[in-house]
């Protein structure tokens, strides 16, 4: 016997059933740890088609991942264990990735890495002993997971590797192969910090019995099992200022000579002007004396000879004057790597940190202050001006420019004497401020200040255009020189970033055009004790 429902009740039953299904699906999403809707969709689709796997617990998932990773042994195990010297003199084991095996696997498994390599070979030819490819390493600290819930204890040091020949494809994350990940709290306990880590990474790549990328190359196969010989050399180390200090062991702003690239850091005896050392700031590239790789290595070698020979207090003065934080376990002290190590020419600074987290932030603050002095309510007016602009939809979700100028934020900007905003916010904001200065600022009597700010805007325009290959180095040099000279003409020198030992400088390192604004000083005692080393670049 069958029960037949009236037609009028069928939609109601179907609606009730769908509501129950929707509640079940929503309840599932709420009950389990967060995954995206797309990820959950693919998980449920796979379960519907293939059924539940027999093993489902987290330990089995880790074992499955290990089983897959252990299959890759072309040039030795994928993961290598290295014993590093800690600050207290003990030895501790760290895990690094075998880059040669990882490179072989990345090429043989197919995908974007293989496709990019093949495209570069088709366009420029395969690497040879006469024309090897150039290995690029990138090191930095990062917060994993939710950036809003960042915890200092979870901070990581990460090192990636790729090739310079990928050029315009380098913005793709899949082309940067991770070869080292470790908690920052543990890296801090390593003697020489990241310098010893990078040393071990380079040794595992270029000084290993498994292969010699420089002299013979390493054999890899693509997804179709066609052979390809990878010949490459160490070329670039891409870092921000902090990572650079840790890697090469330079003191940075706390040293009398804190720029690895510049040799003409002028030092005069103290007591000449208000008991401070007289310093000179080169405002053009022609006024700079750039260091060489050989000179920098020779400077470190001179410091190394004094280690353990002179008293510790005197050695500390040598470190201060030469700009090194000496470590016998660091990359500069490694004799095996010295033939390939080029500390000056291999260093490539991230311009975003120097310009969009330094110079541009200062100039944006100073131009608003200058226009306020001219009689405008610049801070209030510019906030209203921001409401007239519409950002692309993807930016609107994360950035509301007028929120950067609330009374509380403006107070913080003025206290810091710079706009306290992120690099991405600078890139969104500066074109609007540029238009504000062009349409309103130039009508005031602050012509020089407006020109200085507009020059900084042109510099950022040029830096962003370099990815298209349409900008020459001389254009960048000329624009950077104009920024410096106009800034001095505006008497903005006092707002340039101060270091911990009392001299002023630009925060930026113009690595792409090798233009640094360098000043420095040291105490009279250091000057006298290190007189014989003054001829060295560092």
Coordinates of C-alpha atoms in Angstrom, one line a residue:
X1 CA 0.0 0.0 0.0
X2 CA 1.5 3.4 -1.0
X3 CA 0.8 6.8 0.4
X4 CA 0.2 9.4 -2.3
X5 CA 0.8 13.0 -1.3
X6 CA -1.2 15.7 -2.8
X7 CA 0.7 17.8 -5.4
X8 CA 0.4 20.9 -3.2
X9 CA 2.4 19.1 -0.4
X10 CA 5.3 17.8 -2.6
X11 CA 7.2 21.2 -2.9
X12 CA 6.9 21.6 0.9
X13 CA 8.4 18.2 1.6
X14 CA 11.2 18.8 -0.9
X15 CA 11.9 22.2 0.6
X16 CA 12.0 20.7 4.1
X17 CA 14.4 18.0 3.0
X18 CA 16.7 20.6 1.3
X19 CA 16.7 22.7 4.5
X20 CA 17.8 19.7 6.5
X21 CA 20.6 19.1 4.0
X22 CA 21.8 22.7 4.2
X23 CA 21.7 22.6 7.9
X24 CA 23.8 19.4 7.9
X25 CA 26.4 20.9 5.5
X26 CA 26.6 24.1 7.6
X27 CA 26.9 22.2 10.8
X28 CA 29.8 20.2 9.3
X29 CA 31.6 23.4 8.4
X30 CA 31.1 24.7 11.9
X31 CA 32.2 21.5 13.6
X32 CA 35.5 20.8 11.9
X33 CA 38.6 23.1 11.8
X34 CA 38.4 25.8 9.2
X35 CA 38.9 25.0 5.5
X36 CA 37.8 27.1 2.6
X37 CA 34.5 26.3 0.8
X38 CA 36.4 25.2 -2.2
X39 CA 38.6 22.8 -0.3
X40 CA 35.6 21.3 1.6
X41 CA 33.8 20.9 -1.8
X42 CA 36.7 18.9 -3.2
X43 CA 37.1 16.8 -0.1
X44 CA 33.4 15.8 -0.1
X45 CA 33.4 15.2 -3.8
X46 CA 36.3 12.8 -3.5
X47 CA 34.7 11.0 -0.6
X48 CA 31.5 10.6 -2.6
X49 CA 33.3 9.2 -5.6
X50 CA 36.0 7.1 -3.9
X51 CA 34.7 6.5 -0.4
X52 CA 36.4 7.1 2.9
X53 CA 40.2 6.2 3.1
X54 CA 41.0 3.5 5.6
X55 CA 43.5 5.7 7.4
X56 CA 42.3 9.1 8.5
X57 CA 44.2 10.2 11.6
X58 CA 46.9 13.0 11.5
X59 CA 49.8 10.7 12.1
X60 CA 48.9 8.6 9.1
X61 CA 48.8 11.8 7.0
X62 CA 52.3 12.7 8.1
X63 CA 53.5 9.2 7.3
X64 CA 51.9 9.4 3.9
X65 CA 53.7 12.7 3.2
X66 CA 57.0 11.3 4.4
X67 CA 56.5 8.2 2.2
X68 CA 56.1 10.4 -0.8
X69 CA 59.0 12.7 0.0
X70 CA 61.4 9.8 0.7
X71 CA 60.9 8.7 -2.9
X72 CA 63.0 11.6 -4.1
X73 CA 66.7 10.7 -3.8
X74 CA 68.2 11.7 -7.1
X75 CA 71.2 13.5 -5.4
X76 CA 70.8 12.1 -2.0
X77 CA 68.0 12.3 0.6
X78 CA 65.6 15.2 0.2
X79 CA 66.2 16.3 3.8
X80 CA 69.7 16.7 5.2
X81 CA 70.8 17.1 8.8
X82 CA 73.5 19.6 9.6
X83 CA 75.2 20.1 13.0
X84 CA 75.5 23.9 13.7
X85 CA 77.5 25.6 16.5
X86 CA 75.3 27.4 19.0
X87 CA 76.2 30.5 21.0
X88 CA 77.1 28.5 24.0
X89 CA 79.5 26.4 22.0
X90 CA 77.4 23.3 21.9
X91 CA 76.3 21.5 18.7
X92 CA 72.7 21.3 17.6
X93 CA 71.2 19.5 14.6
X94 CA 69.1 21.4 12.0
X95 CA 67.3 20.1 8.9
X96 CA 67.9 21.7 5.5
X97 CA 66.6 20.7 2.1
X98 CA 68.9 19.1 -0.4
X99 CA 68.5 21.7 -3.2
X100 CA 69.9 19.4 -5.9
X101 CA 67.4 16.7 -5.2
X102 CA 64.6 19.2 -4.9
X103 CA 65.6 20.8 -8.3
X104 CA 65.6 17.4 -10.0
X105 CA 62.1 16.6 -8.6
X106 CA 60.7 20.0 -9.5
X107 CA 61.8 19.5 -13.1
X108 CA 60.8 15.8 -13.4
X109 CA 57.3 16.2 -11.9
X110 CA 56.2 18.7 -14.5
X111 CA 54.0 21.7 -13.7
X112 CA 54.8 25.4 -13.7
X113 CA 58.5 25.0 -12.7
X114 CA 59.2 22.6 -15.6
X115 CA 57.2 24.8 -18.0
X116 CA 59.2 27.9 -17.0
X117 CA 62.5 26.2 -17.3
X118 CA 61.6 25.0 -20.8
X119 CA 60.3 28.4 -21.8
X120 CA 63.6 30.0 -20.7
X121 CA 65.7 27.4 -22.5
X122 CA 63.6 27.9 -25.7
X123 CA 64.1 31.7 -25.5
X124 CA 67.7 32.1 -24.3
X125 CA 69.2 28.6 -24.7
X126 CA 70.3 26.0 -22.2
X127 CA 72.9 26.9 -19.5
X128 CA 76.4 25.9 -20.4
X129 CA 79.8 26.0 -18.6
X130 CA 80.6 29.2 -20.5
X131 CA 77.1 30.8 -19.7
X132 CA 75.7 29.2 -16.5
X133 CA 72.5 30.2 -15.0
X134 CA 72.4 32.3 -11.8
X135 CA 71.2 31.0 -8.5
X136 CA 69.2 33.5 -6.4
X137 CA 68.7 33.0 -2.6
X138 CA 66.1 35.0 -0.7
X139 CA 66.0 35.0 3.1
X140 CA 63.5 36.7 5.4
X141 CA 61.5 36.3 8.6
X142 CA 57.7 35.7 8.3
X143 CA 54.7 35.1 10.4
X144 CA 52.9 31.8 9.5
X145 CA 49.1 31.5 9.5
X146 CA 46.7 34.3 10.3
X147 CA 48.6 37.7 10.2
X148 CA 46.0 39.2 12.6
X149 CA 46.9 36.6 15.2
X150 CA 50.7 36.8 14.7
X151 CA 52.7 35.6 17.7
X152 CA 56.3 36.3 18.1
X153 CA 56.9 32.7 19.2
X154 CA 55.8 31.4 15.8
X155 CA 58.0 33.7 13.8
X156 CA 60.1 31.8 11.2
X157 CA 63.3 32.3 9.2
X158 CA 62.8 31.1 5.7
X159 CA 65.2 30.7 2.8
X160 CA 64.1 30.2 -0.8
X161 CA 66.0 29.5 -4.0
X162 CA 65.3 30.2 -7.7
X163 CA 67.1 31.4 -10.9
X164 CA 67.7 34.8 -12.2
X165 CA 66.9 33.7 -15.7
X166 CA 63.2 33.3 -14.9
X167 CA 63.1 37.2 -15.1
X168 CA 59.5 38.4 -15.3
X169 CA 58.1 35.1 -14.0
X170 CA 59.8 35.6 -10.6
X171 CA 56.6 37.0 -9.1
X172 CA 55.2 33.4 -9.2
X173 CA 55.5 31.8 -5.8
X174 CA 55.8 28.3 -7.3
X175 CA 59.2 29.2 -8.8
X176 CA 60.7 29.9 -5.3
X177 CA 61.8 26.6 -3.8
X178 CA 61.9 26.6 0.0
X179 CA 65.2 25.1 1.3
X180 CA 65.2 26.1 5.0
X181 CA 62.5 26.8 7.5
X182 CA 63.1 27.3 11.3
X183 CA 61.7 29.1 14.2
X184 CA 63.3 32.5 14.8
X185 CA 63.7 31.7 18.5
X186 CA 66.0 28.8 17.6
X187 CA 67.9 30.6 14.9
X188 CA 68.8 33.3 17.5
X189 CA 70.8 30.7 19.4
X190 CA 73.0 29.9 16.4
X191 CA 76.5 31.3 16.5
X192 CA 76.6 33.8 13.7
X193 CA 72.8 33.7 13.3
X194 CA 71.6 33.2 9.7
X195 CA 75.2 33.6 8.4
X196 CA 76.0 30.1 9.5
X197 CA 72.8 28.8 8.1
X198 CA 73.4 30.3 4.6
X199 CA 76.9 29.0 4.8
X200 CA 75.7 25.5 5.3
X201 CA 73.1 25.9 2.5
X202 CA 75.7 27.0 0.0
X203 CA 78.0 24.2 1.0
X204 CA 75.2 21.6 0.6
X205 CA 74.7 22.9 -3.0
X206 CA 78.1 23.7 -4.3
X207 CA 80.5 21.7 -2.1
X208 CA 79.0 18.2 -2.1
X209 CA 80.0 14.8 -3.5
X210 CA 76.6 14.3 -5.1
X211 CA 77.2 16.8 -7.9
X212 CA 79.0 20.0 -8.9
X213 CA 76.6 22.6 -10.5
X214 CA 79.4 25.0 -11.4
X215 CA 82.1 22.8 -13.0
X216 CA 80.0 19.9 -14.5
X217 CA 76.3 20.8 -13.9
X218 CA 73.7 18.3 -12.7
X219 CA 71.6 16.1 -14.9
X220 CA 67.8 16.4 -14.6
X221 CA 64.9 15.0 -16.5
X222 CA 61.7 16.7 -17.4
X223 CA 58.3 15.0 -17.2
X224 CA 58.9 13.3 -20.5
X225 CA 62.2 11.8 -19.3
X226 CA 64.2 14.0 -21.6
X227 CA 67.6 14.8 -20.1
X228 CA 68.7 18.3 -19.3
X229 CA 71.9 19.5 -17.8
X230 CA 71.6 22.3 -15.2
X231 CA 74.8 24.4 -14.9
X232 CA 74.5 27.3 -12.5
X233 CA 76.5 29.5 -10.1
X234 CA 75.7 31.5 -7.0
X235 CA 74.7 35.0 -8.1
X236 CA 72.3 37.0 -5.9
X237 CA 71.3 37.2 -2.3
X238 CA 68.0 39.1 -2.1
X239 CA 67.3 40.5 1.3
X240 CA 66.1 43.5 3.3
X241 CA 68.4 45.4 5.5
X242 CA 67.8 43.3 8.6
X243 CA 68.3 39.9 6.9
X244 CA 71.5 41.3 5.2
X245 CA 73.0 42.3 8.6
X246 CA 72.4 38.8 9.9
X247 CA 73.6 37.0 6.8
X248 CA 76.9 38.8 6.2
X249 CA 77.5 39.8 9.8
X250 CA 77.6 43.6 9.2
X251 CA 76.7 45.9 12.0
X252 CA 74.5 48.1 9.8
X253 CA 73.5 51.4 11.4
X254 CA 75.3 50.5 14.6
X255 CA 78.7 50.4 12.8
X256 CA 80.8 53.3 11.7
X257 CA 80.8 51.9 8.2
X258 CA 77.4 50.4 7.8
X259 CA 76.9 50.1 4.1
X260 CA 78.7 47.2 2.5
X261 CA 78.7 48.8 -0.9
X262 CA 80.2 52.2 -0.1
X263 CA 83.7 53.0 0.7
X264 CA 83.7 56.8 1.2
X265 CA 82.2 57.0 4.6
X266 CA 83.9 60.2 5.8
X267 CA 85.0 60.5 9.5
X268 CA 86.4 63.5 11.1
X269 CA 87.6 64.1 14.7
X270 CA 84.9 64.9 17.2
X271 CA 84.5 68.3 18.8
X272 CA 84.2 70.3 15.6
X273 CA 80.5 71.1 15.5
X274 CA 78.6 70.9 18.9
X275 CA 80.8 68.0 20.0
X276 CA 79.6 65.9 17.1
X277 CA 81.6 64.5 14.2
X278 CA 81.4 66.4 10.9
X279 CA 80.0 64.2 8.2
X280 CA 79.4 64.6 4.5
X281 CA 76.5 63.3 2.5
X282 CA 77.2 62.6 -1.1
X283 CA 74.2 63.8 -3.2
X284 CA 75.2 62.2 -6.5
X285 CA 76.4 58.8 -7.7
X286 CA 79.6 60.4 -9.0
X287 CA 80.5 61.4 -5.5
X288 CA 80.4 57.8 -4.2
X289 CA 83.3 55.5 -4.0
X290 CA 81.9 52.0 -4.3
X291 CA 83.5 49.1 -2.6
X292 CA 84.7 45.9 -4.4
X293 CA 84.2 42.3 -3.5
X294 CA 88.0 41.8 -3.0
X295 CA 88.3 44.9 -0.8
X296 CA 85.4 43.9 1.4
X297 CA 86.8 40.4 1.9
X298 CA 90.3 41.8 2.6
X299 CA 88.7 44.0 5.3
X300 CA 87.1 41.1 7.0
X301 CA 90.4 39.1 6.8
X302 CA 92.2 41.9 8.6
X303 CA 89.6 41.8 11.3
X304 CA 89.8 38.0 11.5
X305 CA 93.6 38.2 12.1
X306 CA 93.0 40.4 15.2
X307 CA 90.5 38.0 16.6
X308 CA 91.9 36.3 19.7
X309 CA 95.1 38.4 19.5
X310 CA 94.1 41.8 20.8
X311 CA 92.1 42.5 24.0
X312 CA 88.3 42.1 23.7
X313 CA 87.7 45.8 24.3
X314 CA 90.1 46.8 21.5
X315 CA 88.6 44.1 19.2
X316 CA 85.2 45.6 19.8
X317 CA 86.5 49.0 18.6
X318 CA 87.9 47.3 15.5
X319 CA 84.4 45.8 14.8
X320 CA 82.8 49.2 15.3
X321 CA 85.2 51.0 13.0
X322 CA 85.2 48.3 10.3
X323 CA 81.4 47.7 10.5
X324 CA 81.6 43.9 11.0
X325 CA 80.1 41.7 13.7
X326 CA 82.7 39.0 13.6
X327 CA 81.8 35.3 13.8
X328 CA 84.2 32.5 13.0
X329 CA 81.2 30.4 12.0
X330 CA 79.7 32.9 9.5
X331 CA 79.7 32.9 5.8
X332 CA 82.6 35.4 5.5
X333 CA 84.9 33.2 7.5
X334 CA 84.3 30.2 5.3
X335 CA 87.4 29.5 3.2
X336 CA 85.6 26.9 1.0
X337 CA 83.0 29.5 -0.2
X338 CA 85.4 32.4 -0.6
X339 CA 86.1 31.8 -4.3
X340 CA 82.4 32.1 -5.1
X341 CA 81.5 34.6 -2.5
X342 CA 80.9 38.1 -3.8
X343 CA 79.5 40.1 -0.8
X344 CA 79.1 43.4 -2.8
X345 CA 78.0 42.4 -6.2
X346 CA 75.8 39.5 -5.1
X347 CA 73.8 41.7 -2.6
X348 CA 70.4 42.8 -4.0
X349 CA 68.3 44.9 -1.7
X350 CA 64.5 44.9 -1.7
X351 CA 63.7 48.5 -2.7
X352 CA 60.2 48.2 -1.2
X353 CA 61.7 48.3 2.3
X354 CA 64.0 51.2 1.6
X355 CA 61.6 53.4 -0.3
X356 CA 58.1 52.4 0.6
X357 CA 59.0 51.8 4.3
X358 CA 61.5 54.7 4.5
X359 CA 62.0 57.6 2.1
X360 CA 58.5 57.9 0.7
X361 CA 56.9 57.7 4.1
X362 CA 59.1 60.6 5.3
X363 CA 58.4 62.7 2.2
X364 CA 54.7 62.1 2.4
X365 CA 54.7 63.4 6.0
X366 CA 56.9 66.4 5.2
X367 CA 54.9 67.6 2.2
X368 CA 51.7 67.6 4.3
X369 CA 53.5 69.5 7.0
X370 CA 54.9 72.0 4.4
X371 CA 51.4 72.6 2.9
X372 CA 50.1 73.1 6.4
X373 CA 52.7 75.8 7.0
X374 CA 51.6 77.4 3.7
X375 CA 48.1 78.0 5.2
X376 CA 46.2 74.9 4.1
X377 CA 44.5 72.4 6.4
X378 CA 46.5 69.8 4.5
X379 CA 45.8 66.8 6.8
X380 CA 42.1 67.4 6.9
X381 CA 41.8 68.4 3.2
X382 CA 43.8 65.4 2.0
X383 CA 41.6 63.0 4.0
X384 CA 38.6 64.5 2.2
X385 CA 40.5 64.3 -1.1
X386 CA 40.9 60.5 -0.6
X387 CA 37.1 60.1 -0.5
X388 CA 37.0 61.3 -4.2
X389 CA 39.0 58.3 -5.4
X390 CA 37.9 54.7 -6.0
X391 CA 40.5 51.9 -5.7
X392 CA 40.2 48.6 -7.6
X393 CA 37.8 46.2 -5.9
X394 CA 40.6 43.9 -4.7
X395 CA 42.2 46.8 -2.8
X396 CA 39.0 48.2 -1.3
X397 CA 38.6 45.0 0.6
X398 CA 41.8 45.6 2.5
X399 CA 42.5 49.3 2.3
X400 CA 40.4 52.4 3.0
X401 CA 42.7 55.3 2.5
X402 CA 40.8 57.8 4.6
X403 CA 41.1 55.5 7.6
X404 CA 44.8 56.2 7.5
X405 CA 44.1 59.8 8.5
X406 CA 41.8 59.5 11.5
X407 CA 42.8 61.9 14.3
X408 CA 44.5 59.1 16.2
X409 CA 46.5 58.0 13.2
X410 CA 47.5 61.6 12.3
X411 CA 48.8 62.0 15.9
X412 CA 50.9 58.9 15.5
X413 CA 52.2 60.1 12.1
X414 CA 53.3 63.4 13.6
X415 CA 54.9 61.8 16.6
X416 CA 56.9 59.5 14.3
X417 CA 57.6 62.3 11.8
X418 CA 56.6 59.9 9.0
X419 CA 53.5 58.2 7.8
X420 CA 53.2 55.0 9.8
X421 CA 51.6 52.9 7.1
X422 CA 52.6 49.7 5.3
X423 CA 54.4 49.4 2.0
X424 CA 51.2 48.3 0.2
X425 CA 49.3 51.3 1.6
X426 CA 52.1 53.6 0.4
X427 CA 51.8 52.2 -3.1
X428 CA 48.0 52.8 -3.0
X429 CA 48.2 56.2 -1.5
X430 CA 51.2 58.0 -3.1
X431 CA 49.6 58.5 -6.6
X432 CA 46.6 60.2 -5.0
X433 CA 48.9 62.4 -2.9
X434 CA 50.8 63.2 -6.1
X435 CA 47.7 64.4 -7.7
X436 CA 46.8 66.5 -4.6
X437 CA 50.2 68.2 -4.8
X438 CA 49.9 68.8 -8.6
X439 CA 46.4 70.3 -8.4
X440 CA 46.6 72.1 -5.0
X441 CA 50.1 72.1 -3.6
X442 CA 51.8 73.8 -6.6
X443 CA 49.5 76.8 -6.1
X444 CA 51.2 77.6 -2.8
X445 CA 54.6 79.1 -2.2
X446 CA 56.1 75.7 -1.3
X447 CA 57.3 75.1 -4.8
X448 CA 60.6 73.4 -3.8
X449 CA 58.9 71.1 -1.3
X450 CA 56.4 70.1 -3.9
X451 CA 59.1 69.4 -6.5
X452 CA 61.0 67.3 -4.0
X453 CA 57.9 65.2 -3.3
X454 CA 57.0 64.8 -7.0
X455 CA 60.6 63.7 -7.6
X456 CA 60.1 60.9 -5.1
X457 CA 56.9 59.9 -6.8
X458 CA 58.8 59.7 -10.1
X459 CA 61.4 57.5 -8.5
X460 CA 58.7 55.0 -7.3
X461 CA 57.1 55.1 -10.8
X462 CA 60.5 54.2 -12.3
X463 CA 61.1 51.4 -9.8
X464 CA 57.8 49.8 -10.5
X465 CA 58.5 50.1 -14.2
X466 CA 61.7 48.2 -14.0
X467 CA 59.9 44.9 -14.2
X468 CA 58.9 45.8 -17.8
X469 CA 62.5 46.4 -18.8
X470 CA 61.7 49.9 -19.9
X471 CA 63.8 51.8 -17.4
X472 CA 67.6 52.4 -17.7
X473 CA 69.9 52.6 -14.7
X474 CA 70.9 56.1 -15.5
X475 CA 67.2 57.2 -15.2
X476 CA 67.1 55.8 -11.7
X477 CA 70.4 57.5 -10.8
X478 CA 69.3 60.9 -12.1
X479 CA 65.9 60.7 -10.3
X480 CA 67.5 59.5 -7.0
X481 CA 70.0 62.3 -7.1
X482 CA 67.2 64.9 -7.7
X483 CA 65.3 63.5 -4.7
X484 CA 68.4 63.9 -2.5
X485 CA 69.3 67.4 -3.8
X486 CA 65.8 68.8 -3.6
X487 CA 65.4 67.3 -0.1
X488 CA 68.5 69.1 1.1
X489 CA 67.3 72.3 -0.6
X490 CA 64.1 72.0 1.5
X491 CA 66.2 71.7 4.6
X492 CA 64.7 68.3 5.3
X493 CA 68.1 66.9 6.3
X494 CA 67.0 66.8 10.0
X495 CA 64.2 64.4 9.2
X496 CA 66.4 61.9 7.5
X497 CA 66.5 58.7 9.6
X498 CA 68.8 58.7 12.5
X499 CA 71.0 55.8 13.5
X500 CA 71.7 54.6 17.0
X501 CA 75.1 56.3 17.1
X502 CA 74.0 59.7 16.1
X503 CA 74.5 60.2 12.4
X504 CA 71.8 60.9 9.8
X505 CA 71.2 59.0 6.6
X506 CA 68.7 57.7 4.2
X507 CA 67.2 54.4 5.2
X508 CA 67.3 53.2 1.6
X509 CA 70.0 51.4 -0.2
X510 CA 69.6 52.2 -3.9
X511 CA 70.9 48.7 -4.8
X512 CA 69.3 48.7 -8.2
X513 CA 71.4 51.7 -9.2
X514 CA 74.0 51.5 -6.5
X515 CA 73.2 54.9 -5.1
X516 CA 73.5 55.2 -1.3
X517 CA 73.4 58.4 0.7
X518 CA 76.2 57.6 3.2
X519 CA 77.3 59.4 6.2
X520 CA 79.1 58.1 9.3
X521 CA 81.1 58.9 12.4
X522 CA 83.1 57.2 15.1
X523 CA 84.5 58.3 18.4
X524 CA 87.9 59.9 18.5
X525 CA 89.3 56.9 20.3
X526 CA 88.2 54.6 17.5
X527 CA 89.6 57.0 14.9
X528 CA 93.0 56.9 16.6
X529 CA 93.2 53.2 17.3
X530 CA 92.0 52.3 13.8
X531 CA 94.0 54.9 11.9
X532 CA 95.9 52.3 10.0
X533 CA 92.7 50.7 8.7
X534 CA 91.2 53.8 7.2
X535 CA 92.3 53.1 3.7
X536 CA 90.1 50.0 3.6
X537 CA 86.5 50.3 2.2
X538 CA 85.1 48.7 5.4

